[in-house]
């Protein structure tokens, strides 16, 4: 394999390093670190390797570092060596699951339009080029944070001349305020011990795929050498069965690749201290398409994973499914709610409930667990989720696929203050809606964006148009657009509507594992 071919492979596989099926390693990560990495990174008298022992990262971030070494410094690693050293670095110099809390969306490829730093200064300094989560998902010594700041200016010298940098002493601020904040907020600390248990077993799960609805199911994991075989069954309107292989990396990171015969998906899950598994699975091609899961081992202590639907129409009997283990006993209904358990399985219980009285939050006492619902008489408003997002043109014979956008309609009742959008509002969950696109402004109308930028289907999935010049548009511009996404929900003789903002924009030409 030529070095150019190897580099192309390393770059294209960057996000999938942890999910490839591999034979037993003939080389260990420790050997790669000692024989290859330490050839350039000096080892000090304390046994620590320069730069490498001054940072802790997620598996994806370590892979980005290794690929950069291969690309920029011509470090020759086979696929096996690369995977081995990334896994070893993640095991010995990784983050705990707790340290990733609130930031996992970027690892799980949860579609977000942008994310902000903890202050306007950090947002302007870091988040204008990449996600702030990319910053916060690492730990460094003060000296290495300084190295990273210097690296940015050396690697991207035009930083000082860009917007939000040229109007201030960017370099001076970076060396002082930014460095001090990073060093204090994300200190090096101690690396957590790698996970040393056996994840094998049968799990019950519950979750939701936007646009497709709620599901329950099972997750079956079995040990296979260092890794695992895995089967995930999702039971919604249509049952889907995925099989593949997965592995545990570091202190509690699960990565897996599965297929149902037609669609390849990836799992990015966290192994939590209480034994539960949480995270997101997504389509390998369209990572916007996917769903969240919460899973616990079958036969474990009582735990509520999901309540579907999360609402009771006052005066009407409603069938409610509560997913989770050991929930069959001990039901106590609150005042103003009548009903009973109509079915119980090891995976959950089904109840038929009727609420009376006024709209309010309701809590069912299941003995050792509680389940939350909302009683309502009519819907006050809906919102579109997400309110702002991006889609990207693509395809059309090019190497970069389209990036769709998925929308849903969330129903609400106003709280006791009667005002919409205040803290006491109560969410009723997602409802089916009808969808349409409108031009966002006069410029979009003039360019006929709704005609050219893409289409939205009955499930709220926007699929952007093809990439490339379009001779039917002014100046043969491509099929980008600035759009309103309008949802309408019919309920009790009324029609409620809400809007979201969608930019159908150009391809993401550089798509790093951590965006």
CSV table of C-alpha atoms in Angstrom, one decimal:
chain,number,residue,atom,x,y,z
A,1,UNK,CA,0.0,0.0,0.0
A,2,UNK,CA,1.4,3.4,-1.0
A,3,UNK,CA,1.7,6.2,1.6
A,4,UNK,CA,-0.9,8.2,-0.3
A,5,UNK,CA,-3.3,5.3,-0.3
A,6,UNK,CA,-2.7,4.7,3.4
A,7,UNK,CA,-3.3,8.4,4.2
A,8,UNK,CA,-6.6,8.4,2.2
A,9,UNK,CA,-7.7,5.3,4.1
A,10,UNK,CA,-6.7,6.8,7.5
A,11,UNK,CA,-8.6,9.9,6.7
A,12,UNK,CA,-11.7,8.2,5.4
A,13,UNK,CA,-11.9,5.8,8.3
A,14,UNK,CA,-11.3,8.4,11.0
A,15,UNK,CA,-14.7,8.1,12.7
A,16,UNK,CA,-15.0,4.4,12.3
A,17,UNK,CA,-11.8,3.3,13.8
A,18,UNK,CA,-13.4,1.8,16.8
A,19,UNK,CA,-16.1,-0.1,15.0
A,20,UNK,CA,-14.1,-2.1,12.4
A,21,UNK,CA,-14.1,-5.9,12.8
A,22,UNK,CA,-10.5,-7.0,13.5
A,23,UNK,CA,-8.6,-10.2,14.2
A,24,UNK,CA,-6.6,-10.5,17.4
A,25,UNK,CA,-3.9,-7.8,17.5
A,26,UNK,CA,-0.5,-9.0,16.4
A,27,UNK,CA,0.9,-5.8,17.8
A,28,UNK,CA,-0.1,-4.0,21.0
A,29,UNK,CA,-0.7,-0.3,21.4
A,30,UNK,CA,2.0,-0.1,24.0
A,31,UNK,CA,4.5,-1.5,21.4
A,32,UNK,CA,3.4,1.1,18.9
A,33,UNK,CA,3.7,3.9,21.5
A,34,UNK,CA,7.2,2.7,22.5
A,35,UNK,CA,8.6,1.9,19.0
A,36,UNK,CA,7.0,4.6,16.9
A,37,UNK,CA,5.6,7.5,18.9
A,38,UNK,CA,8.5,7.6,21.3
A,39,UNK,CA,10.9,8.0,18.4
A,40,UNK,CA,9.9,11.7,18.2
A,41,UNK,CA,8.3,12.3,21.6
A,42,UNK,CA,11.1,12.3,24.2
A,43,UNK,CA,10.7,10.3,27.4
A,44,UNK,CA,11.6,12.3,30.5
A,45,UNK,CA,13.3,11.1,33.7
A,46,UNK,CA,10.0,10.5,35.3
A,47,UNK,CA,9.1,8.1,32.5
A,48,UNK,CA,6.5,10.4,31.0
A,49,UNK,CA,6.4,10.9,27.2
A,50,UNK,CA,6.5,14.5,26.1
A,51,UNK,CA,3.1,15.9,25.0
A,52,UNK,CA,1.4,12.4,25.0
A,53,UNK,CA,1.4,12.2,28.8
A,54,UNK,CA,0.3,15.8,29.1
A,55,UNK,CA,-3.2,15.3,27.7
A,56,UNK,CA,-6.3,13.1,28.1
A,57,UNK,CA,-8.9,12.7,25.3
A,58,UNK,CA,-11.8,10.7,24.0
A,59,UNK,CA,-11.2,7.8,21.5
A,60,UNK,CA,-12.2,10.0,18.6
A,61,UNK,CA,-9.8,12.8,19.6
A,62,UNK,CA,-6.9,10.4,20.0
A,63,UNK,CA,-7.7,9.0,16.5
A,64,UNK,CA,-7.6,12.6,15.1
A,65,UNK,CA,-4.2,13.0,16.7
A,66,UNK,CA,-2.8,9.8,15.3
A,67,UNK,CA,-4.2,10.5,11.8
A,68,UNK,CA,-2.6,14.0,11.9
A,69,UNK,CA,0.7,12.4,12.7
A,70,UNK,CA,0.3,10.1,9.7
A,71,UNK,CA,-0.8,12.9,7.4
A,72,UNK,CA,1.5,15.8,8.5
A,73,UNK,CA,4.6,14.0,9.8
A,74,UNK,CA,4.5,10.9,7.6
A,75,UNK,CA,4.3,8.5,10.5
A,76,UNK,CA,3.9,5.1,8.8
A,77,UNK,CA,1.3,3.0,10.6
A,78,UNK,CA,-0.7,0.1,9.3
A,79,UNK,CA,-4.4,0.0,10.0
A,80,UNK,CA,-3.8,-2.6,12.7
A,81,UNK,CA,-1.1,-0.4,14.4
A,82,UNK,CA,-3.3,2.7,14.2
A,83,UNK,CA,-6.3,1.0,15.8
A,84,UNK,CA,-4.1,-0.6,18.5
A,85,UNK,CA,-2.4,2.6,19.6
A,86,UNK,CA,-5.7,4.6,19.6
A,87,UNK,CA,-7.3,2.0,21.7
A,88,UNK,CA,-4.3,1.9,24.1
A,89,UNK,CA,-4.1,5.7,24.4
A,90,UNK,CA,-7.9,5.8,25.1
A,91,UNK,CA,-7.5,3.1,27.8
A,92,UNK,CA,-4.6,4.8,29.5
A,93,UNK,CA,-5.1,8.5,28.8
A,94,UNK,CA,-8.8,8.8,28.4
A,95,UNK,CA,-11.7,10.6,30.0
A,96,UNK,CA,-14.3,9.3,32.4
A,97,UNK,CA,-17.9,9.2,31.3
A,98,UNK,CA,-18.7,11.8,33.9
A,99,UNK,CA,-16.1,14.1,32.3
A,100,UNK,CA,-18.0,13.9,29.0
A,101,UNK,CA,-21.4,14.7,30.5
A,102,UNK,CA,-23.2,17.5,28.6
A,103,UNK,CA,-20.8,17.2,25.7
A,104,UNK,CA,-21.6,13.8,24.3
A,105,UNK,CA,-23.8,15.2,21.6
A,106,UNK,CA,-20.7,15.8,19.5
A,107,UNK,CA,-19.5,12.3,19.9
A,108,UNK,CA,-23.0,10.9,19.2
A,109,UNK,CA,-23.4,13.0,16.1
A,110,UNK,CA,-26.6,14.6,17.5
A,111,UNK,CA,-27.6,17.2,14.9
A,112,UNK,CA,-27.1,20.7,16.3
A,113,UNK,CA,-26.8,24.0,14.4
A,114,UNK,CA,-24.2,25.4,16.7
A,115,UNK,CA,-23.0,25.3,20.3
A,116,UNK,CA,-21.8,28.0,22.5
A,117,UNK,CA,-19.0,28.2,25.0
A,118,UNK,CA,-19.5,29.2,28.7
A,119,UNK,CA,-18.8,32.8,27.9
A,120,UNK,CA,-19.0,35.1,24.9
A,121,UNK,CA,-15.2,35.3,24.8
A,122,UNK,CA,-14.8,31.5,24.7
A,123,UNK,CA,-17.5,31.3,22.0
A,124,UNK,CA,-15.8,33.9,19.8
A,125,UNK,CA,-12.4,32.4,20.3
A,126,UNK,CA,-13.1,28.7,19.9
A,127,UNK,CA,-16.6,28.0,18.7
A,128,UNK,CA,-16.4,30.1,15.5
A,129,UNK,CA,-14.3,27.4,13.9
A,130,UNK,CA,-15.4,24.2,15.6
A,131,UNK,CA,-17.7,23.0,18.3
A,132,UNK,CA,-17.0,24.1,21.9
A,133,UNK,CA,-17.4,20.5,22.9
A,134,UNK,CA,-14.2,19.7,21.0
A,135,UNK,CA,-12.4,22.0,23.4
A,136,UNK,CA,-14.1,20.7,26.5
A,137,UNK,CA,-13.6,17.0,25.7
A,138,UNK,CA,-9.9,17.1,26.7
A,139,UNK,CA,-7.8,17.6,29.7
A,140,UNK,CA,-4.3,19.1,29.6
A,141,UNK,CA,-1.5,20.4,31.8
A,142,UNK,CA,-1.1,24.3,31.8
A,143,UNK,CA,2.0,23.8,29.6
A,144,UNK,CA,0.2,21.7,27.1
A,145,UNK,CA,-2.7,24.2,26.9
A,146,UNK,CA,-0.1,26.7,26.0
A,147,UNK,CA,1.4,24.4,23.4
A,148,UNK,CA,-2.1,24.0,21.9
A,149,UNK,CA,-2.7,27.7,21.6
A,150,UNK,CA,0.7,28.1,19.9
A,151,UNK,CA,-0.1,25.2,17.6
A,152,UNK,CA,-3.3,26.9,16.5
A,153,UNK,CA,-1.4,30.1,15.4
A,154,UNK,CA,1.3,28.1,13.8
A,155,UNK,CA,-1.1,25.8,11.9
A,156,UNK,CA,-3.6,28.5,11.0
A,157,UNK,CA,-1.7,31.8,10.8
A,158,UNK,CA,-4.6,33.7,9.3
A,159,UNK,CA,-6.4,33.4,12.7
A,160,UNK,CA,-5.2,36.9,13.6
A,161,UNK,CA,-6.7,38.4,10.5
A,162,UNK,CA,-10.1,36.8,10.7
A,163,UNK,CA,-13.4,38.3,12.0
A,164,UNK,CA,-13.5,38.4,15.8
A,165,UNK,CA,-9.7,38.3,15.9
A,166,UNK,CA,-8.4,41.2,13.9
A,167,UNK,CA,-10.4,43.8,15.9
A,168,UNK,CA,-8.6,42.9,19.2
A,169,UNK,CA,-5.4,41.7,20.6
A,170,UNK,CA,-6.3,38.1,19.8
A,171,UNK,CA,-2.8,36.7,20.5
A,172,UNK,CA,-2.5,38.5,23.8
A,173,UNK,CA,-5.9,37.4,25.0
A,174,UNK,CA,-5.3,33.8,23.9
A,175,UNK,CA,-2.0,33.7,25.9
A,176,UNK,CA,-3.6,35.1,29.1
A,177,UNK,CA,-7.4,35.0,29.6
A,178,UNK,CA,-8.0,31.9,27.3
A,179,UNK,CA,-5.0,30.0,28.6
A,180,UNK,CA,-5.9,30.6,32.2
A,181,UNK,CA,-9.5,29.6,31.7
A,182,UNK,CA,-8.6,26.4,30.0
A,183,UNK,CA,-6.0,25.4,32.5
A,184,UNK,CA,-8.4,26.0,35.4
A,185,UNK,CA,-11.5,24.5,33.9
A,186,UNK,CA,-10.0,21.5,32.1
A,187,UNK,CA,-7.0,20.5,34.2
A,188,UNK,CA,-5.0,17.4,33.5
A,189,UNK,CA,-6.1,15.3,36.5
A,190,UNK,CA,-5.8,11.6,36.8
A,191,UNK,CA,-6.8,9.2,34.0
A,192,UNK,CA,-9.6,6.8,35.0
A,193,UNK,CA,-9.0,3.1,35.0
A,194,UNK,CA,-10.2,1.3,31.9
A,195,UNK,CA,-13.4,-0.7,32.1
A,196,UNK,CA,-12.4,-4.2,33.2
A,197,UNK,CA,-15.8,-5.9,33.5
A,198,UNK,CA,-17.8,-8.1,31.1
A,199,UNK,CA,-20.7,-6.4,29.4
A,200,UNK,CA,-22.2,-9.6,28.2
A,201,UNK,CA,-25.9,-10.1,28.8
A,202,UNK,CA,-29.4,-9.2,27.6
A,203,UNK,CA,-30.6,-5.7,28.0
A,204,UNK,CA,-34.0,-4.1,27.6
A,205,UNK,CA,-34.1,-0.7,25.9
A,206,UNK,CA,-36.4,2.2,25.1
A,207,UNK,CA,-35.9,5.2,23.0
A,208,UNK,CA,-37.1,7.4,20.2
A,209,UNK,CA,-36.2,8.0,16.5
A,210,UNK,CA,-37.2,11.5,15.5
A,211,UNK,CA,-39.7,11.3,12.7
A,212,UNK,CA,-40.4,7.6,13.3
A,213,UNK,CA,-41.6,7.6,16.9
A,214,UNK,CA,-40.9,5.7,20.1
A,215,UNK,CA,-39.6,2.1,20.3
A,216,UNK,CA,-38.8,-0.5,22.9
A,217,UNK,CA,-36.5,-3.4,22.3
A,218,UNK,CA,-33.5,-5.6,23.3
A,219,UNK,CA,-29.8,-5.3,23.2
A,220,UNK,CA,-27.9,-8.6,23.4
A,221,UNK,CA,-24.1,-8.5,23.9
A,222,UNK,CA,-21.7,-11.4,24.0
A,223,UNK,CA,-18.0,-11.6,24.6
A,224,UNK,CA,-15.8,-12.4,21.5
A,225,UNK,CA,-12.1,-12.2,22.4
A,226,UNK,CA,-11.4,-8.6,23.3
A,227,UNK,CA,-14.6,-7.4,21.7
A,228,UNK,CA,-18.2,-8.3,21.5
A,229,UNK,CA,-20.9,-9.5,19.2
A,230,UNK,CA,-24.1,-7.4,19.5
A,231,UNK,CA,-27.7,-7.6,18.4
A,232,UNK,CA,-30.1,-4.7,18.7
A,233,UNK,CA,-33.8,-5.2,18.1
A,234,UNK,CA,-36.0,-2.1,17.9
A,235,UNK,CA,-39.8,-2.7,18.2
A,236,UNK,CA,-41.8,0.2,17.0
A,237,UNK,CA,-44.3,0.4,14.2
A,238,UNK,CA,-41.9,-1.8,12.2
A,239,UNK,CA,-39.4,-4.2,13.9
A,240,UNK,CA,-35.8,-3.7,12.9
A,241,UNK,CA,-33.0,-6.1,13.8
A,242,UNK,CA,-29.3,-5.1,13.6
A,243,UNK,CA,-26.3,-7.3,14.2
A,244,UNK,CA,-22.6,-6.5,14.3
A,245,UNK,CA,-19.6,-6.1,16.5
A,246,UNK,CA,-18.7,-3.6,19.2
A,247,UNK,CA,-16.0,-2.8,21.7
A,248,UNK,CA,-15.4,-1.0,25.0
A,249,UNK,CA,-12.7,1.7,24.9
A,250,UNK,CA,-11.4,3.5,27.9
A,251,UNK,CA,-13.3,3.8,31.1
A,252,UNK,CA,-16.8,3.3,29.6
A,253,UNK,CA,-17.0,4.2,25.9
A,254,UNK,CA,-18.9,1.8,23.7
A,255,UNK,CA,-18.5,1.9,19.9
A,256,UNK,CA,-20.1,-0.6,17.5
A,257,UNK,CA,-21.0,-1.1,13.8
A,258,UNK,CA,-24.2,-3.0,12.9
A,259,UNK,CA,-26.4,-3.7,9.9
A,260,UNK,CA,-29.9,-4.9,9.3
A,261,UNK,CA,-28.9,-6.1,5.8
A,262,UNK,CA,-29.7,-2.8,4.1
A,263,UNK,CA,-28.6,0.0,6.4
A,264,UNK,CA,-25.3,0.3,8.3
A,265,UNK,CA,-25.5,2.0,11.6
A,266,UNK,CA,-23.1,3.0,14.4
A,267,UNK,CA,-23.6,3.0,18.1
A,268,UNK,CA,-21.9,5.6,20.4
A,269,UNK,CA,-23.0,4.7,23.9
A,270,UNK,CA,-21.8,5.5,27.5
A,271,UNK,CA,-21.5,2.8,30.1
A,272,UNK,CA,-22.8,4.5,33.3
A,273,UNK,CA,-21.8,3.7,36.8
A,274,UNK,CA,-25.2,2.4,37.7
A,275,UNK,CA,-24.9,-0.3,35.0
A,276,UNK,CA,-27.2,1.5,32.5
A,277,UNK,CA,-26.2,2.2,28.9
A,278,UNK,CA,-27.2,5.4,27.2
A,279,UNK,CA,-26.4,7.0,23.9
A,280,UNK,CA,-27.3,7.3,20.3
A,281,UNK,CA,-27.2,5.1,17.2
A,282,UNK,CA,-27.2,6.6,13.7
A,283,UNK,CA,-27.1,5.9,10.0
A,284,UNK,CA,-23.5,5.6,8.8
A,285,UNK,CA,-24.3,7.7,5.7
A,286,UNK,CA,-26.9,10.1,7.1
A,287,UNK,CA,-25.9,10.5,10.7
A,288,UNK,CA,-28.8,12.9,11.3
A,289,UNK,CA,-31.0,9.8,11.0
A,290,UNK,CA,-30.9,7.8,14.2
A,291,UNK,CA,-32.3,7.5,17.7
A,292,UNK,CA,-31.5,7.6,21.4
A,293,UNK,CA,-31.6,4.7,23.7
A,294,UNK,CA,-31.6,4.0,27.4
A,295,UNK,CA,-30.9,0.3,28.3
A,296,UNK,CA,-30.5,-1.7,31.5
A,297,UNK,CA,-29.8,-5.4,32.0
A,298,UNK,CA,-32.8,-7.6,32.0
A,299,UNK,CA,-33.7,-8.7,35.6
A,300,UNK,CA,-32.1,-5.6,37.2
A,301,UNK,CA,-33.7,-3.5,39.8
A,302,UNK,CA,-36.8,-1.4,39.0
A,303,UNK,CA,-36.1,1.5,36.7
A,304,UNK,CA,-38.3,3.6,34.4
A,305,UNK,CA,-36.8,4.0,30.9
A,306,UNK,CA,-39.7,5.6,29.1
A,307,UNK,CA,-43.3,6.6,29.4
A,308,UNK,CA,-45.3,6.6,26.1
A,309,UNK,CA,-47.4,8.6,25.6
A,310,UNK,CA,-46.4,11.1,28.3
A,311,UNK,CA,-49.8,12.7,28.4
A,312,UNK,CA,-53.4,12.0,29.5
A,313,UNK,CA,-56.3,13.8,27.8
A,314,UNK,CA,-58.6,14.7,30.7
A,315,UNK,CA,-61.8,12.7,30.7
A,316,UNK,CA,-60.5,10.1,28.2
A,317,UNK,CA,-59.1,6.7,28.9
A,318,UNK,CA,-55.5,6.4,27.6
A,319,UNK,CA,-53.3,3.4,27.2
A,320,UNK,CA,-49.8,4.2,28.6
A,321,UNK,CA,-46.7,2.0,28.2
A,322,UNK,CA,-44.0,2.3,30.9
A,323,UNK,CA,-40.8,0.6,29.8
A,324,UNK,CA,-38.3,-0.8,32.3
A,325,UNK,CA,-37.6,-3.8,34.5
A,326,UNK,CA,-39.4,-4.9,37.6
A,327,UNK,CA,-42.3,-2.5,37.3
A,328,UNK,CA,-45.2,-4.9,37.8
A,329,UNK,CA,-45.9,-4.3,41.5
A,330,UNK,CA,-46.6,-1.4,43.8
A,331,UNK,CA,-48.6,1.0,41.6
A,332,UNK,CA,-50.2,3.9,43.6
A,333,UNK,CA,-52.3,6.4,41.6
A,334,UNK,CA,-52.4,10.0,42.6
A,335,UNK,CA,-55.7,11.8,43.3
A,336,UNK,CA,-57.7,12.5,40.2
A,337,UNK,CA,-56.3,9.5,38.2
A,338,UNK,CA,-58.1,6.2,38.0
A,339,UNK,CA,-57.0,3.0,36.1
A,340,UNK,CA,-55.0,-0.1,36.5
A,341,UNK,CA,-52.2,-2.2,35.1
A,342,UNK,CA,-53.6,-4.2,32.1
A,343,UNK,CA,-50.4,-6.1,31.2
A,344,UNK,CA,-47.0,-6.7,32.8
A,345,UNK,CA,-43.9,-8.2,31.3
A,346,UNK,CA,-40.2,-8.3,32.3
A,347,UNK,CA,-39.7,-5.3,29.9
A,348,UNK,CA,-42.4,-3.1,31.3
A,349,UNK,CA,-46.1,-2.5,32.1
A,350,UNK,CA,-49.1,-1.3,30.2
A,351,UNK,CA,-51.8,0.8,32.0
A,352,UNK,CA,-55.1,2.2,31.1
A,353,UNK,CA,-55.5,5.6,32.9
A,354,UNK,CA,-58.1,8.3,33.1
A,355,UNK,CA,-57.4,11.8,34.5
A,356,UNK,CA,-60.0,14.2,35.9
A,357,UNK,CA,-59.7,17.7,37.2
A,358,UNK,CA,-57.5,20.5,35.8
A,359,UNK,CA,-54.3,20.4,33.6
A,360,UNK,CA,-51.3,19.6,35.7
A,361,UNK,CA,-48.2,17.5,36.1
A,362,UNK,CA,-48.9,13.9,37.4
A,363,UNK,CA,-46.6,11.5,39.1
A,364,UNK,CA,-47.3,7.8,39.3
A,365,UNK,CA,-45.8,6.0,42.2
A,366,UNK,CA,-44.6,2.6,41.0
A,367,UNK,CA,-43.2,1.5,44.4
A,368,UNK,CA,-39.5,2.1,44.1
A,369,UNK,CA,-39.8,4.2,40.9
A,370,UNK,CA,-42.0,7.1,39.7
A,371,UNK,CA,-43.3,7.9,36.3
A,372,UNK,CA,-44.2,11.4,35.1
A,373,UNK,CA,-47.1,12.4,32.9
A,374,UNK,CA,-49.1,15.5,32.1
A,375,UNK,CA,-52.9,15.9,32.2
A,376,UNK,CA,-54.3,18.3,29.7
A,377,UNK,CA,-57.6,19.4,28.2
A,378,UNK,CA,-56.4,21.1,25.1
A,379,UNK,CA,-53.1,22.0,23.5
A,380,UNK,CA,-52.0,25.6,23.9
A,381,UNK,CA,-49.2,25.7,21.4
A,382,UNK,CA,-46.7,23.7,19.4
A,383,UNK,CA,-43.1,24.2,18.7
A,384,UNK,CA,-40.9,22.8,15.9
A,385,UNK,CA,-37.8,20.8,17.1
A,386,UNK,CA,-35.2,21.9,16.3
A,387,UNK,CA,-35.9,25.6,16.0
A,388,UNK,CA,-32.8,26.2,14.0
A,389,UNK,CA,-30.7,23.7,12.1
A,390,UNK,CA,-28.7,23.0,8.9
A,391,UNK,CA,-29.0,20.7,6.0
A,392,UNK,CA,-26.3,20.3,3.3
A,393,UNK,CA,-26.6,19.7,-0.4
A,394,UNK,CA,-24.5,16.8,-1.8
A,395,UNK,CA,-24.6,13.7,-3.9
A,396,UNK,CA,-25.1,14.2,-7.6
A,397,UNK,CA,-22.2,12.0,-8.4
A,398,UNK,CA,-19.9,13.7,-5.9
A,399,UNK,CA,-18.1,12.0,-3.0
A,400,UNK,CA,-20.0,13.8,-0.2
A,401,UNK,CA,-23.5,12.6,0.6
A,402,UNK,CA,-26.4,15.0,1.4
A,403,UNK,CA,-27.0,15.9,5.0
A,404,UNK,CA,-30.8,15.9,5.7
A,405,UNK,CA,-32.6,17.6,8.6
A,406,UNK,CA,-35.3,16.0,10.7
A,407,UNK,CA,-38.1,18.0,12.3
A,408,UNK,CA,-40.8,17.1,14.9
A,409,UNK,CA,-43.7,19.0,16.4
A,410,UNK,CA,-43.7,19.3,20.2
A,411,UNK,CA,-47.0,20.1,22.0
A,412,UNK,CA,-47.3,22.3,25.1
A,413,UNK,CA,-49.7,23.6,27.6
A,414,UNK,CA,-49.1,26.9,29.4
A,415,UNK,CA,-48.5,26.7,33.1
A,416,UNK,CA,-50.4,28.3,35.9
A,417,UNK,CA,-49.3,31.8,34.8
A,418,UNK,CA,-51.1,31.3,31.5
A,419,UNK,CA,-48.1,32.6,29.5
A,420,UNK,CA,-46.4,30.7,26.7
A,421,UNK,CA,-42.7,30.1,26.9
A,422,UNK,CA,-42.2,30.4,30.6
A,423,UNK,CA,-40.7,28.0,33.1
A,424,UNK,CA,-44.0,26.5,34.2
A,425,UNK,CA,-45.0,25.3,30.8
A,426,UNK,CA,-45.6,21.6,30.5
A,427,UNK,CA,-44.5,19.5,27.5
A,428,UNK,CA,-47.0,17.0,26.2
A,429,UNK,CA,-44.6,15.1,23.8
A,430,UNK,CA,-44.4,14.9,20.1
A,431,UNK,CA,-47.4,14.8,17.8
A,432,UNK,CA,-47.9,13.9,14.1
A,433,UNK,CA,-47.9,17.1,12.0
A,434,UNK,CA,-48.3,18.2,8.4
A,435,UNK,CA,-45.2,19.9,7.0
A,436,UNK,CA,-44.4,22.5,4.3
A,437,UNK,CA,-41.6,24.8,3.3
A,438,UNK,CA,-41.7,28.6,2.8
A,439,UNK,CA,-39.1,31.1,1.7
A,440,UNK,CA,-37.6,32.7,4.7
A,441,UNK,CA,-37.3,36.2,3.4
A,442,UNK,CA,-37.5,38.3,0.3
A,443,UNK,CA,-34.1,37.3,-0.9
A,444,UNK,CA,-35.1,33.6,-0.6
A,445,UNK,CA,-38.3,34.4,-2.5
A,446,UNK,CA,-36.4,36.1,-5.3
A,447,UNK,CA,-34.1,33.0,-5.6
A,448,UNK,CA,-37.1,30.6,-5.4
A,449,UNK,CA,-35.4,28.7,-2.6
A,450,UNK,CA,-38.5,26.5,-1.9
A,451,UNK,CA,-38.4,25.3,-5.5
A,452,UNK,CA,-34.7,24.4,-5.6
A,453,UNK,CA,-33.3,23.8,-2.1
A,454,UNK,CA,-35.1,20.5,-1.3
A,455,UNK,CA,-38.2,18.8,-0.1
A,456,UNK,CA,-39.8,17.8,3.2
A,457,UNK,CA,-41.8,14.6,3.6
A,458,UNK,CA,-44.8,13.7,5.8
A,459,UNK,CA,-42.5,12.6,8.7
A,460,UNK,CA,-40.8,16.0,8.8
A,461,UNK,CA,-37.6,14.8,7.0
A,462,UNK,CA,-36.1,17.5,4.8
A,463,UNK,CA,-33.9,16.1,2.0
A,464,UNK,CA,-31.7,18.8,0.4
A,465,UNK,CA,-31.3,19.0,-3.4
A,466,UNK,CA,-28.3,17.8,-5.4
A,467,UNK,CA,-25.0,19.6,-5.2
A,468,UNK,CA,-23.4,21.4,-8.2
A,469,UNK,CA,-24.2,24.4,-10.3
A,470,UNK,CA,-27.9,24.6,-11.4
A,471,UNK,CA,-28.4,26.4,-14.7
A,472,UNK,CA,-32.0,27.1,-13.9
A,473,UNK,CA,-31.0,29.4,-11.1
A,474,UNK,CA,-29.6,33.0,-11.4
A,475,UNK,CA,-25.9,32.9,-12.2
A,476,UNK,CA,-26.2,29.0,-12.2
A,477,UNK,CA,-25.8,29.0,-8.4
A,478,UNK,CA,-26.1,25.8,-6.5
A,479,UNK,CA,-29.2,24.6,-4.6
A,480,UNK,CA,-28.7,26.2,-1.3
A,481,UNK,CA,-31.6,27.9,0.4
A,482,UNK,CA,-32.9,29.9,3.4
A,483,UNK,CA,-36.2,28.3,4.4
A,484,UNK,CA,-39.0,28.3,7.0
A,485,UNK,CA,-40.2,24.9,8.0
A,486,UNK,CA,-43.9,25.1,9.0
A,487,UNK,CA,-45.7,22.5,11.0
A,488,UNK,CA,-49.4,22.2,11.5
A,489,UNK,CA,-51.2,20.1,14.1
A,490,UNK,CA,-54.9,19.5,14.2
A,491,UNK,CA,-56.3,19.0,17.7
A,492,UNK,CA,-59.9,19.3,19.0
A,493,UNK,CA,-61.2,21.3,16.0
A,494,UNK,CA,-58.2,23.8,16.1
A,495,UNK,CA,-55.2,24.0,13.9
A,496,UNK,CA,-51.9,25.0,15.6
A,497,UNK,CA,-48.9,26.0,13.7
A,498,UNK,CA,-45.2,26.8,14.4
A,499,UNK,CA,-42.1,27.6,12.4
A,500,UNK,CA,-38.4,26.7,12.4
A,501,UNK,CA,-35.5,28.1,10.5
A,502,UNK,CA,-33.5,25.9,8.1
A,503,UNK,CA,-30.4,26.7,6.2
A,504,UNK,CA,-29.8,24.4,3.3
A,505,UNK,CA,-26.1,25.1,2.8
A,506,UNK,CA,-23.0,23.7,1.1
A,507,UNK,CA,-21.2,20.4,1.8
A,508,UNK,CA,-19.0,19.9,4.8
A,509,UNK,CA,-15.8,19.4,2.9
A,510,UNK,CA,-13.7,18.6,6.0
A,511,UNK,CA,-15.7,16.4,8.4
A,512,UNK,CA,-13.6,15.6,11.4
A,513,UNK,CA,-14.6,12.9,13.9
A,514,UNK,CA,-15.2,15.6,16.4
A,515,UNK,CA,-16.7,18.6,14.6
